[in-house]
């Protein structure tokens, strides 16, 4: 069996921790305590984690952030465990499960009582928006609980190895994972900030009550907050083509998680679908990890990302096919090849232009959907805005939704970039703190400065769609919000 762990990387030094072992069925797997169960299986050549219910087709990883159901397995007797966000540490036995799997039987007398917690501000999600929200809410006197279902705070930042663009005050010239460390360090020094990692918030209820579940402690939590900031980010979009469910078809962000967080090569030869910034950046990162990028295809007649990113991969010999898409994936139990095809001006396939590529990895970088389910469930007024990526909540310029005391920030409120997510998080954090501590001239001034920076960033030509989308969701804060 080929072990695909990355030994040398030009930027990253992987802190895998102590070696550990667990069984998948009756096969012994070598793992490390700081990697997920899925990463350990992937490193040991295992690509199939489940199967479809009706046709029993093999299923592999797709998102690696706990948002899809492709990697549900039984772990130490617990079915439907998301092995992509479950650390291998202390795991003993992993098994494939039949679909649907039943929950384990629990005695009424042995079940843990829900733990009740209260706080001023609850921040859900610890990406750039959530980190900034926690920093600024705590800066202006609020007690904050920061919740994330992953083992490490930082969200998407922890897997970004490229240097960010923008202004110095928003960390331009610094790599994403280093930004995550800097922001986390600020919070670690705040006595009024508490962290709940490995914790999933599954519902928002009346009285600003959040229902959550601690994955490692296996305990239900009831978190009562005076103000709630939802910064749950986004999930990767899928794409329709023949055999798109084969193991080896994964999101570009999932490839980043494997190689940049856990130090595991997602494949040997890759096809990247999408030439926006994500597709171009991840293609370059794949090359850094030792993966050969065979081609990048883009359905549009032009490259969507910054030309500086396109130039970097082209200099390394990677062809970029514009007006092309993937037609089909090939393979029986995993990806063994792909066929791409040219598109006309109406995005119709042009017969006879098919080209077969020998690849074992197909990365999809075809956009993101706001992960807004919590807001819908809470009763916030939602609107479908294509320019912002999908279903998003209406909100004020201070990031407050139509339910008083519930705020949004980052990609969950509309797909943009890390710099705007940070600013939205800061605005939401200050707004939530002001509701608790009362008016503070310094806080009000800083919030206005952030609003001005946000407007300046969005004035650029790449943000024309965003400006159009925002007109559909912004509400006048003077009109008032519903109670909650």
Short mmCIF file of C-alpha atoms in Angstrom, two decimals:
data_model
loop_
_atom_site.label_atom_id
_atom_site.label_comp_id
_atom_site.label_asym_id
_atom_site.label_seq_id
_atom_site.Cartn_x
_atom_site.Cartn_y
_atom_site.Cartn_z
CA UNK A 1 0.00 0.00 0.00
CA UNK A 2 1.33 3.42 -0.96
CA UNK A 3 1.45 5.89 1.91
CA UNK A 4 0.82 9.40 0.58
CA UNK A 5 1.96 11.63 3.44
CA UNK A 6 3.93 14.73 2.47
CA UNK A 7 7.43 14.55 3.91
CA UNK A 8 8.85 17.85 2.64
CA UNK A 9 6.90 21.01 1.87
CA UNK A 10 8.33 24.37 0.74
CA UNK A 11 6.26 26.30 3.30
CA UNK A 12 4.64 24.03 5.88
CA UNK A 13 6.06 22.01 8.75
CA UNK A 14 3.43 19.47 9.76
CA UNK A 15 2.93 18.89 13.50
CA UNK A 16 1.38 15.44 13.32
CA UNK A 17 1.90 14.54 16.96
CA UNK A 18 2.40 11.05 18.33
CA UNK A 19 1.87 7.98 16.19
CA UNK A 20 -1.26 5.96 16.91
CA UNK A 21 -3.10 3.00 15.42
CA UNK A 22 -6.69 1.98 14.83
CA UNK A 23 -8.51 -0.72 12.88
CA UNK A 24 -10.78 -0.28 9.91
CA UNK A 25 -12.72 -3.52 9.99
CA UNK A 26 -9.81 -5.95 10.58
CA UNK A 27 -7.07 -3.89 8.94
CA UNK A 28 -4.56 -2.01 11.12
CA UNK A 29 -4.09 1.64 10.13
CA UNK A 30 -1.12 3.83 11.05
CA UNK A 31 -2.25 7.30 12.11
CA UNK A 32 -1.15 10.38 14.04
CA UNK A 33 -3.02 11.99 16.91
CA UNK A 34 -3.33 15.41 15.24
CA UNK A 35 -4.86 14.16 11.99
CA UNK A 36 -8.45 13.24 11.28
CA UNK A 37 -9.58 9.66 10.84
CA UNK A 38 -10.26 10.41 7.18
CA UNK A 39 -6.79 11.86 6.64
CA UNK A 40 -5.24 8.75 8.18
CA UNK A 41 -7.27 6.48 5.92
CA UNK A 42 -6.46 8.63 2.88
CA UNK A 43 -2.76 8.52 3.74
CA UNK A 44 -2.97 4.74 3.78
CA UNK A 45 -4.54 4.55 0.33
CA UNK A 46 -8.18 4.09 1.37
CA UNK A 47 -10.53 6.21 -0.73
CA UNK A 48 -13.95 4.59 -0.18
CA UNK A 49 -15.78 5.51 3.03
CA UNK A 50 -19.42 4.74 2.31
CA UNK A 51 -21.81 3.71 -0.46
CA UNK A 52 -25.00 5.02 -1.99
CA UNK A 53 -28.20 3.63 -0.55
CA UNK A 54 -29.94 2.37 -3.69
CA UNK A 55 -27.25 1.51 -6.25
CA UNK A 56 -24.52 0.86 -3.65
CA UNK A 57 -22.04 2.98 -5.56
CA UNK A 58 -18.78 3.78 -3.74
CA UNK A 59 -18.56 7.14 -1.99
CA UNK A 60 -15.39 9.05 -1.18
CA UNK A 61 -14.55 12.34 0.51
CA UNK A 62 -15.86 15.61 -0.86
CA UNK A 63 -15.85 18.58 1.54
CA UNK A 64 -13.67 17.51 4.54
CA UNK A 65 -15.24 20.16 6.76
CA UNK A 66 -18.22 18.21 8.05
CA UNK A 67 -20.77 19.73 5.68
CA UNK A 68 -21.58 16.71 3.49
CA UNK A 69 -22.43 13.10 4.32
CA UNK A 70 -19.92 11.31 2.11
CA UNK A 71 -17.66 10.15 4.94
CA UNK A 72 -20.15 8.90 7.54
CA UNK A 73 -18.74 5.80 9.24
CA UNK A 74 -19.09 3.94 12.52
CA UNK A 75 -16.34 4.97 14.94
CA UNK A 76 -15.96 3.06 18.21
CA UNK A 77 -19.57 1.92 17.99
CA UNK A 78 -21.03 5.36 17.14
CA UNK A 79 -22.65 5.39 13.67
CA UNK A 80 -22.90 8.38 11.33
CA UNK A 81 -19.63 9.84 12.59
CA UNK A 82 -18.12 12.49 10.32
CA UNK A 83 -14.61 11.10 10.11
CA UNK A 84 -13.31 14.23 8.36
CA UNK A 85 -13.61 16.25 11.59
CA UNK A 86 -12.97 13.39 14.04
CA UNK A 87 -9.37 13.22 15.23
CA UNK A 88 -7.67 9.83 15.10
CA UNK A 89 -6.42 10.28 18.67
CA UNK A 90 -7.89 7.58 20.96
CA UNK A 91 -9.90 5.99 18.13
CA UNK A 92 -9.82 2.19 18.27
CA UNK A 93 -12.20 0.81 15.65
CA UNK A 94 -13.69 2.17 12.43
CA UNK A 95 -16.29 0.26 10.44
CA UNK A 96 -18.26 0.71 7.26
CA UNK A 97 -21.96 1.05 7.94
CA UNK A 98 -25.12 0.14 6.15
CA UNK A 99 -27.32 3.04 5.13
CA UNK A 100 -29.32 4.22 6.96
CA UNK A 101 -27.59 3.45 10.25
CA UNK A 102 -29.41 3.48 13.56
CA UNK A 103 -28.18 5.51 16.52
CA UNK A 104 -26.68 3.58 19.45
CA UNK A 105 -29.01 2.51 22.25
CA UNK A 106 -28.65 4.71 25.31
CA UNK A 107 -30.03 4.05 28.75
CA UNK A 108 -32.14 6.85 30.20
CA UNK A 109 -30.23 6.50 33.45
CA UNK A 110 -26.76 6.80 31.89
CA UNK A 111 -27.38 9.66 29.45
CA UNK A 112 -25.62 12.88 30.40
CA UNK A 113 -27.71 15.85 31.39
CA UNK A 114 -27.41 18.84 29.07
CA UNK A 115 -24.83 21.34 30.24
CA UNK A 116 -26.24 24.86 30.57
CA UNK A 117 -23.99 27.80 29.64
CA UNK A 118 -24.66 31.52 29.45
CA UNK A 119 -22.69 34.31 27.81
CA UNK A 120 -23.01 37.82 26.46
CA UNK A 121 -22.07 36.98 22.87
CA UNK A 122 -22.06 33.60 21.16
CA UNK A 123 -20.00 33.45 17.97
CA UNK A 124 -20.70 30.42 15.76
CA UNK A 125 -17.78 29.68 13.44
CA UNK A 126 -14.11 30.56 13.82
CA UNK A 127 -13.06 31.54 10.31
CA UNK A 128 -11.90 35.09 9.51
CA UNK A 129 -15.37 36.53 10.21
CA UNK A 130 -15.86 34.62 13.46
CA UNK A 131 -12.39 35.43 14.75
CA UNK A 132 -12.82 39.14 14.08
CA UNK A 133 -16.30 39.08 15.63
CA UNK A 134 -14.92 37.50 18.81
CA UNK A 135 -11.95 39.89 18.92
CA UNK A 136 -14.05 43.05 18.67
CA UNK A 137 -16.96 41.89 20.83
CA UNK A 138 -14.50 41.01 23.60
CA UNK A 139 -12.47 44.18 23.02
CA UNK A 140 -15.47 46.29 23.97
CA UNK A 141 -16.38 44.45 27.13
CA UNK A 142 -18.57 41.50 26.15
CA UNK A 143 -18.02 37.98 27.44
CA UNK A 144 -17.67 35.76 24.38
CA UNK A 145 -17.99 32.06 23.64
CA UNK A 146 -16.49 31.02 20.28
CA UNK A 147 -17.85 27.74 18.92
CA UNK A 148 -16.48 25.65 16.05
CA UNK A 149 -17.13 22.05 15.08
CA UNK A 150 -13.54 21.51 13.96
CA UNK A 151 -10.68 20.56 16.31
CA UNK A 152 -8.79 23.80 15.57
CA UNK A 153 -10.01 27.37 15.32
CA UNK A 154 -9.24 29.35 12.18
CA UNK A 155 -11.76 28.00 9.68
CA UNK A 156 -10.58 28.20 6.09
CA UNK A 157 -7.58 30.34 7.04
CA UNK A 158 -5.65 27.40 8.48
CA UNK A 159 -5.31 25.78 5.06
CA UNK A 160 -4.33 28.88 3.08
CA UNK A 161 -0.60 28.97 2.32
CA UNK A 162 -0.67 31.89 -0.13
CA UNK A 163 -0.01 35.49 0.88
CA UNK A 164 -3.08 37.67 1.06
CA UNK A 165 -3.65 40.81 -1.00
CA UNK A 166 -5.12 44.05 0.32
CA UNK A 167 -4.03 46.47 3.01
CA UNK A 168 -1.55 45.94 5.84
CA UNK A 169 -4.19 46.39 8.53
CA UNK A 170 -5.98 43.38 6.99
CA UNK A 171 -2.79 41.28 6.93
CA UNK A 172 -1.72 41.71 3.31
CA UNK A 173 1.52 39.91 2.53
CA UNK A 174 0.89 37.31 5.25
CA UNK A 175 -0.05 33.69 4.59
CA UNK A 176 -3.53 32.60 5.61
CA UNK A 177 -2.49 30.03 8.21
CA UNK A 178 -0.22 32.63 9.81
CA UNK A 179 -3.13 35.10 9.96
CA UNK A 180 -5.17 32.43 11.78
CA UNK A 181 -2.39 32.05 14.35
CA UNK A 182 -2.14 35.81 14.91
CA UNK A 183 -5.88 36.23 15.39
CA UNK A 184 -6.12 33.17 17.63
CA UNK A 185 -3.27 34.46 19.79
CA UNK A 186 -5.17 37.71 20.39
CA UNK A 187 -8.17 35.73 21.63
CA UNK A 188 -6.11 33.35 23.78
CA UNK A 189 -4.93 36.38 25.75
CA UNK A 190 -8.47 37.61 26.43
CA UNK A 191 -9.87 36.45 29.77
CA UNK A 192 -13.41 37.18 28.61
CA UNK A 193 -13.24 34.70 25.70
CA UNK A 194 -13.95 30.97 25.99
CA UNK A 195 -13.58 28.35 23.25
CA UNK A 196 -15.73 25.36 22.39
CA UNK A 197 -14.06 23.40 19.58
CA UNK A 198 -15.33 20.00 18.40
CA UNK A 199 -18.80 21.45 19.00
CA UNK A 200 -21.67 21.59 16.51
CA UNK A 201 -24.48 24.12 16.91
CA UNK A 202 -27.56 22.39 15.52
CA UNK A 203 -30.31 24.90 16.29
CA UNK A 204 -31.22 28.43 17.35
CA UNK A 205 -34.35 28.77 19.46
CA UNK A 206 -36.47 31.47 21.10
CA UNK A 207 -34.83 33.49 23.82
CA UNK A 208 -31.50 33.34 21.96
CA UNK A 209 -30.94 29.76 23.03
CA UNK A 210 -28.50 27.68 20.96
CA UNK A 211 -28.55 23.91 21.01
CA UNK A 212 -25.09 22.41 20.56
CA UNK A 213 -23.35 19.06 20.84
CA UNK A 214 -19.76 18.50 21.96
CA UNK A 215 -18.48 15.78 19.64
CA UNK A 216 -15.64 14.47 21.81
CA UNK A 217 -17.40 14.68 25.18
CA UNK A 218 -20.63 13.43 23.62
CA UNK A 219 -22.59 15.99 25.59
CA UNK A 220 -25.56 18.20 24.78
CA UNK A 221 -25.08 21.90 25.48
CA UNK A 222 -27.69 24.62 25.98
CA UNK A 223 -26.06 27.98 25.38
CA UNK A 224 -28.04 31.07 26.34
CA UNK A 225 -26.64 34.26 24.81
CA UNK A 226 -27.66 37.90 24.88
CA UNK A 227 -26.41 38.32 21.30
CA UNK A 228 -25.56 35.72 18.64
CA UNK A 229 -23.21 36.13 15.67
CA UNK A 230 -23.49 33.48 12.95
CA UNK A 231 -20.27 33.11 10.95
CA UNK A 232 -20.67 29.58 9.61
CA UNK A 233 -19.06 30.24 6.24
CA UNK A 234 -19.93 28.34 3.10
CA UNK A 235 -19.89 24.89 1.53
CA UNK A 236 -18.45 23.92 -1.85
CA UNK A 237 -20.70 23.48 -4.84
CA UNK A 238 -21.02 20.25 -6.75
CA UNK A 239 -21.13 19.88 -10.53
CA UNK A 240 -23.19 17.59 -12.74
CA UNK A 241 -21.23 15.26 -15.03
CA UNK A 242 -21.04 11.52 -15.66
CA UNK A 243 -19.58 9.57 -12.70
CA UNK A 244 -19.28 12.71 -10.59
CA UNK A 245 -19.72 10.59 -7.46
CA UNK A 246 -16.55 8.52 -7.90
CA UNK A 247 -14.06 8.62 -5.01
CA UNK A 248 -11.40 11.07 -6.13
CA UNK A 249 -13.87 13.79 -7.11
CA UNK A 250 -13.46 16.32 -4.31
CA UNK A 251 -13.87 20.00 -3.59
CA UNK A 252 -10.81 22.18 -4.08
CA UNK A 253 -11.06 23.19 -0.43
CA UNK A 254 -11.04 19.53 0.57
CA UNK A 255 -7.78 19.07 -1.30
CA UNK A 256 -6.39 22.03 0.66
CA UNK A 257 -7.44 20.44 3.94
CA UNK A 258 -5.72 17.17 3.13
CA UNK A 259 -2.43 18.61 1.93
CA UNK A 260 -2.10 21.86 3.91
CA UNK A 261 -3.61 20.86 7.25
CA UNK A 262 -2.82 17.15 7.49
CA UNK A 263 0.09 16.81 5.09
CA UNK A 264 -1.53 14.14 2.91
CA UNK A 265 -1.40 14.14 -0.89
CA UNK A 266 -4.94 14.04 -2.27
CA UNK A 267 -3.73 12.37 -5.47
CA UNK A 268 -0.87 12.04 -7.94
CA UNK A 269 -2.33 13.59 -11.10
CA UNK A 270 -5.06 16.21 -10.88
CA UNK A 271 -7.61 17.95 -13.08
CA UNK A 272 -8.82 21.28 -11.71
CA UNK A 273 -12.31 22.34 -12.76
CA UNK A 274 -12.62 26.11 -12.43
CA UNK A 275 -10.11 28.90 -13.08
CA UNK A 276 -11.29 31.41 -10.53
CA UNK A 277 -8.96 32.43 -7.72
CA UNK A 278 -9.70 29.26 -5.75
CA UNK A 279 -8.97 26.96 -8.69
CA UNK A 280 -5.75 28.76 -9.59
CA UNK A 281 -4.46 29.04 -6.03
CA UNK A 282 -5.24 25.43 -5.14
CA UNK A 283 -3.62 24.25 -8.38
CA UNK A 284 -0.40 25.97 -7.34
CA UNK A 285 -0.67 24.48 -3.85
CA UNK A 286 -1.17 21.01 -5.33
CA UNK A 287 2.10 21.42 -7.21
CA UNK A 288 3.80 22.51 -3.98
CA UNK A 289 2.54 19.30 -2.38
CA UNK A 290 4.03 17.15 -5.14
CA UNK A 291 0.87 16.59 -7.19
CA UNK A 292 1.04 16.97 -10.98
CA UNK A 293 -1.72 19.27 -12.23
CA UNK A 294 -2.49 17.92 -15.69
CA UNK A 295 -4.88 20.72 -16.67
CA UNK A 296 -7.25 23.44 -15.51
CA UNK A 297 -10.59 23.83 -17.31
CA UNK A 298 -12.85 26.88 -17.20
CA UNK A 299 -16.34 27.02 -18.73
CA UNK A 300 -16.22 30.79 -19.19
CA UNK A 301 -14.40 32.28 -22.21
CA UNK A 302 -11.93 33.97 -19.85
CA UNK A 303 -10.00 33.22 -16.69
CA UNK A 304 -12.02 34.31 -13.68
CA UNK A 305 -9.19 34.69 -11.16
CA UNK A 306 -6.41 37.22 -10.87
CA UNK A 307 -3.94 36.94 -13.74
CA UNK A 308 -1.02 36.84 -11.28
CA UNK A 309 -2.32 33.48 -10.02
CA UNK A 310 -2.83 32.19 -13.57
CA UNK A 311 0.69 33.23 -14.55
CA UNK A 312 2.20 31.26 -11.66
CA UNK A 313 0.68 27.95 -12.75
CA UNK A 314 1.29 28.59 -16.44
CA UNK A 315 4.97 29.16 -15.75
CA UNK A 316 5.01 25.67 -14.25
CA UNK A 317 3.64 24.19 -17.47
CA UNK A 318 -0.02 23.79 -16.50
CA UNK A 319 -2.38 24.36 -19.46
CA UNK A 320 -5.56 26.37 -18.82
CA UNK A 321 -8.41 25.49 -21.19
CA UNK A 322 -11.00 28.28 -21.33
CA UNK A 323 -14.47 27.53 -22.78
CA UNK A 324 -14.00 23.94 -21.60
CA UNK A 325 -15.63 21.76 -18.97
CA UNK A 326 -15.45 18.22 -17.66
CA UNK A 327 -17.68 15.78 -19.52
CA UNK A 328 -17.12 12.62 -17.49
CA UNK A 329 -14.97 10.89 -14.90
CA UNK A 330 -13.71 7.38 -15.54
CA UNK A 331 -13.03 4.49 -13.20
CA UNK A 332 -14.81 1.67 -11.41
CA UNK A 333 -14.21 2.31 -7.71
CA UNK A 334 -12.17 5.51 -7.94
CA UNK A 335 -11.13 8.14 -10.46
CA UNK A 336 -8.74 6.80 -13.10
CA UNK A 337 -9.26 9.42 -15.80
CA UNK A 338 -11.42 12.28 -17.05
CA UNK A 339 -12.77 13.55 -20.35
CA UNK A 340 -12.95 17.29 -20.98
CA UNK A 341 -14.81 18.97 -23.82
CA UNK A 342 -14.98 22.41 -25.46
CA UNK A 343 -18.05 24.66 -25.12
CA UNK A 344 -19.56 27.09 -27.61
CA UNK A 345 -20.77 30.62 -26.86
CA UNK A 346 -24.02 29.20 -25.47
CA UNK A 347 -22.12 26.81 -23.15
CA UNK A 348 -23.16 23.80 -25.22
CA UNK A 349 -20.75 20.93 -25.69
CA UNK A 350 -19.01 20.81 -29.07
CA UNK A 351 -18.99 17.19 -30.34
CA UNK A 352 -15.60 15.95 -31.47
CA UNK A 353 -13.59 18.16 -29.11
CA UNK A 354 -13.35 15.58 -26.31
CA UNK A 355 -9.93 15.09 -24.75
CA UNK A 356 -9.06 12.26 -22.33
CA UNK A 357 -6.78 13.02 -19.38
CA UNK A 358 -5.12 10.42 -17.20
CA UNK A 359 -5.81 11.63 -13.65
CA UNK A 360 -6.66 10.13 -10.28
CA UNK A 361 -7.97 13.37 -8.75
CA UNK A 362 -10.66 15.77 -9.95
CA UNK A 363 -10.93 18.99 -7.93
CA UNK A 364 -14.06 21.11 -8.24
CA UNK A 365 -13.60 24.86 -7.79
CA UNK A 366 -16.99 25.93 -9.12
CA UNK A 367 -18.18 28.24 -6.38
CA UNK A 368 -19.55 28.22 -2.86
CA UNK A 369 -22.97 28.23 -1.24
CA UNK A 370 -23.57 30.24 1.96
CA UNK A 371 -24.04 27.81 4.86
CA UNK A 372 -27.15 29.59 6.09
CA UNK A 373 -29.31 26.74 7.42
CA UNK A 374 -29.11 27.91 11.04
CA UNK A 375 -30.44 31.33 10.07
CA UNK A 376 -33.31 29.81 8.10
CA UNK A 377 -34.19 27.54 11.01
CA UNK A 378 -34.08 30.49 13.42
CA UNK A 379 -36.68 32.32 11.35
CA UNK A 380 -34.55 35.09 9.87
CA UNK A 381 -35.97 36.57 6.68
CA UNK A 382 -34.02 34.98 3.84
CA UNK A 383 -33.70 35.86 0.17
CA UNK A 384 -32.11 34.03 -2.75
CA UNK A 385 -29.44 36.28 -4.26
CA UNK A 386 -27.37 34.71 -7.08
CA UNK A 387 -24.82 37.53 -6.88
CA UNK A 388 -24.09 36.58 -3.26
CA UNK A 389 -23.97 32.84 -3.87
CA UNK A 390 -27.45 31.67 -2.87
CA UNK A 391 -29.79 31.89 0.11
CA UNK A 392 -28.71 34.67 2.48
CA UNK A 393 -30.36 36.63 5.31
CA UNK A 394 -31.55 40.19 5.04
CA UNK A 395 -29.59 42.43 7.41
CA UNK A 396 -28.68 45.99 8.31
CA UNK A 397 -25.38 47.68 7.51
CA UNK A 398 -24.39 46.70 11.06
CA UNK A 399 -24.87 43.00 10.14
CA UNK A 400 -28.02 42.48 12.26
CA UNK A 401 -30.66 40.21 10.72
CA UNK A 402 -34.43 40.66 10.84
CA UNK A 403 -34.35 38.96 14.26
CA UNK A 404 -33.05 41.35 16.89
CA UNK A 405 -29.83 40.13 18.48
CA UNK A 406 -28.82 37.75 15.68
CA UNK A 407 -26.00 38.95 13.43
CA UNK A 408 -24.22 37.51 10.40
CA UNK A 409 -20.71 37.91 9.03
CA UNK A 410 -18.57 36.40 6.31
CA UNK A 411 -19.54 33.98 3.56
CA UNK A 412 -22.78 32.96 5.28
CA UNK A 413 -24.05 36.45 4.42
CA UNK A 414 -22.69 36.36 0.86
CA UNK A 415 -19.64 34.90 -0.86
CA UNK A 416 -16.80 37.43 -0.96
CA UNK A 417 -13.24 37.19 0.35
CA UNK A 418 -11.36 36.99 3.65
CA UNK A 419 -10.78 40.74 4.00
CA UNK A 420 -14.47 41.59 3.72
CA UNK A 421 -15.32 38.69 6.03
CA UNK A 422 -12.99 40.11 8.69
CA UNK A 423 -14.52 43.57 8.43
CA UNK A 424 -18.07 42.19 8.58
CA UNK A 425 -17.06 40.16 11.63
CA UNK A 426 -15.60 43.23 13.31
CA UNK A 427 -18.73 45.27 12.57
CA UNK A 428 -20.97 42.50 13.93
CA UNK A 429 -18.78 42.07 17.01
CA UNK A 430 -18.83 45.78 17.88
CA UNK A 431 -22.58 45.99 17.20
CA UNK A 432 -23.27 43.06 19.53
CA UNK A 433 -21.04 44.51 22.26
CA UNK A 434 -22.75 47.90 22.03
CA UNK A 435 -26.13 46.24 22.64
CA UNK A 436 -24.74 44.88 25.92
CA UNK A 437 -22.42 47.56 27.24
CA UNK A 438 -24.17 50.64 25.87
CA UNK A 439 -22.85 53.34 23.57
CA UNK A 440 -19.10 53.77 23.49
CA UNK A 441 -17.71 56.59 21.37
CA UNK A 442 -14.49 54.72 20.59
CA UNK A 443 -16.43 51.63 19.54
CA UNK A 444 -18.82 53.65 17.40
CA UNK A 445 -15.93 55.39 15.65
CA UNK A 446 -14.11 52.13 15.00
CA UNK A 447 -17.26 50.58 13.57
CA UNK A 448 -17.65 53.52 11.18
CA UNK A 449 -14.02 53.15 10.11
CA UNK A 450 -14.67 49.49 9.31
CA UNK A 451 -17.76 50.39 7.32
CA UNK A 452 -15.71 52.88 5.29
CA UNK A 453 -12.99 50.27 4.61
CA UNK A 454 -15.64 47.76 3.55
CA UNK A 455 -17.21 50.25 1.16
CA UNK A 456 -13.80 51.11 -0.29
CA UNK A 457 -12.94 47.45 -0.96
CA UNK A 458 -16.31 46.82 -2.58
CA UNK A 459 -15.89 49.84 -4.86
CA UNK A 460 -13.44 47.86 -7.02
CA UNK A 461 -14.38 46.43 -10.41
CA UNK A 462 -14.26 42.83 -9.14
CA UNK A 463 -17.10 43.62 -6.70
CA UNK A 464 -19.73 44.82 -9.17
CA UNK A 465 -21.83 41.67 -8.64
CA UNK A 466 -21.50 42.00 -4.87
CA UNK A 467 -22.73 45.59 -4.94
CA UNK A 468 -25.71 44.51 -7.01
CA UNK A 469 -26.48 41.66 -4.61
CA UNK A 470 -26.21 43.78 -1.48
CA UNK A 471 -28.99 46.05 -2.72
CA UNK A 472 -31.33 43.05 -2.41
CA UNK A 473 -30.50 42.24 1.22
CA UNK A 474 -29.71 45.47 3.06
CA UNK A 475 -32.50 46.78 5.29
CA UNK A 476 -32.80 50.09 7.12
CA UNK A 477 -31.87 49.54 10.78
CA UNK A 478 -34.26 52.35 11.70
CA UNK A 479 -37.20 50.18 10.64
CA UNK A 480 -36.58 47.88 13.59
CA UNK A 481 -36.19 44.12 13.86
CA UNK A 482 -38.51 41.41 15.11
CA UNK A 483 -38.05 40.20 18.66
CA UNK A 484 -36.57 36.82 19.42
#
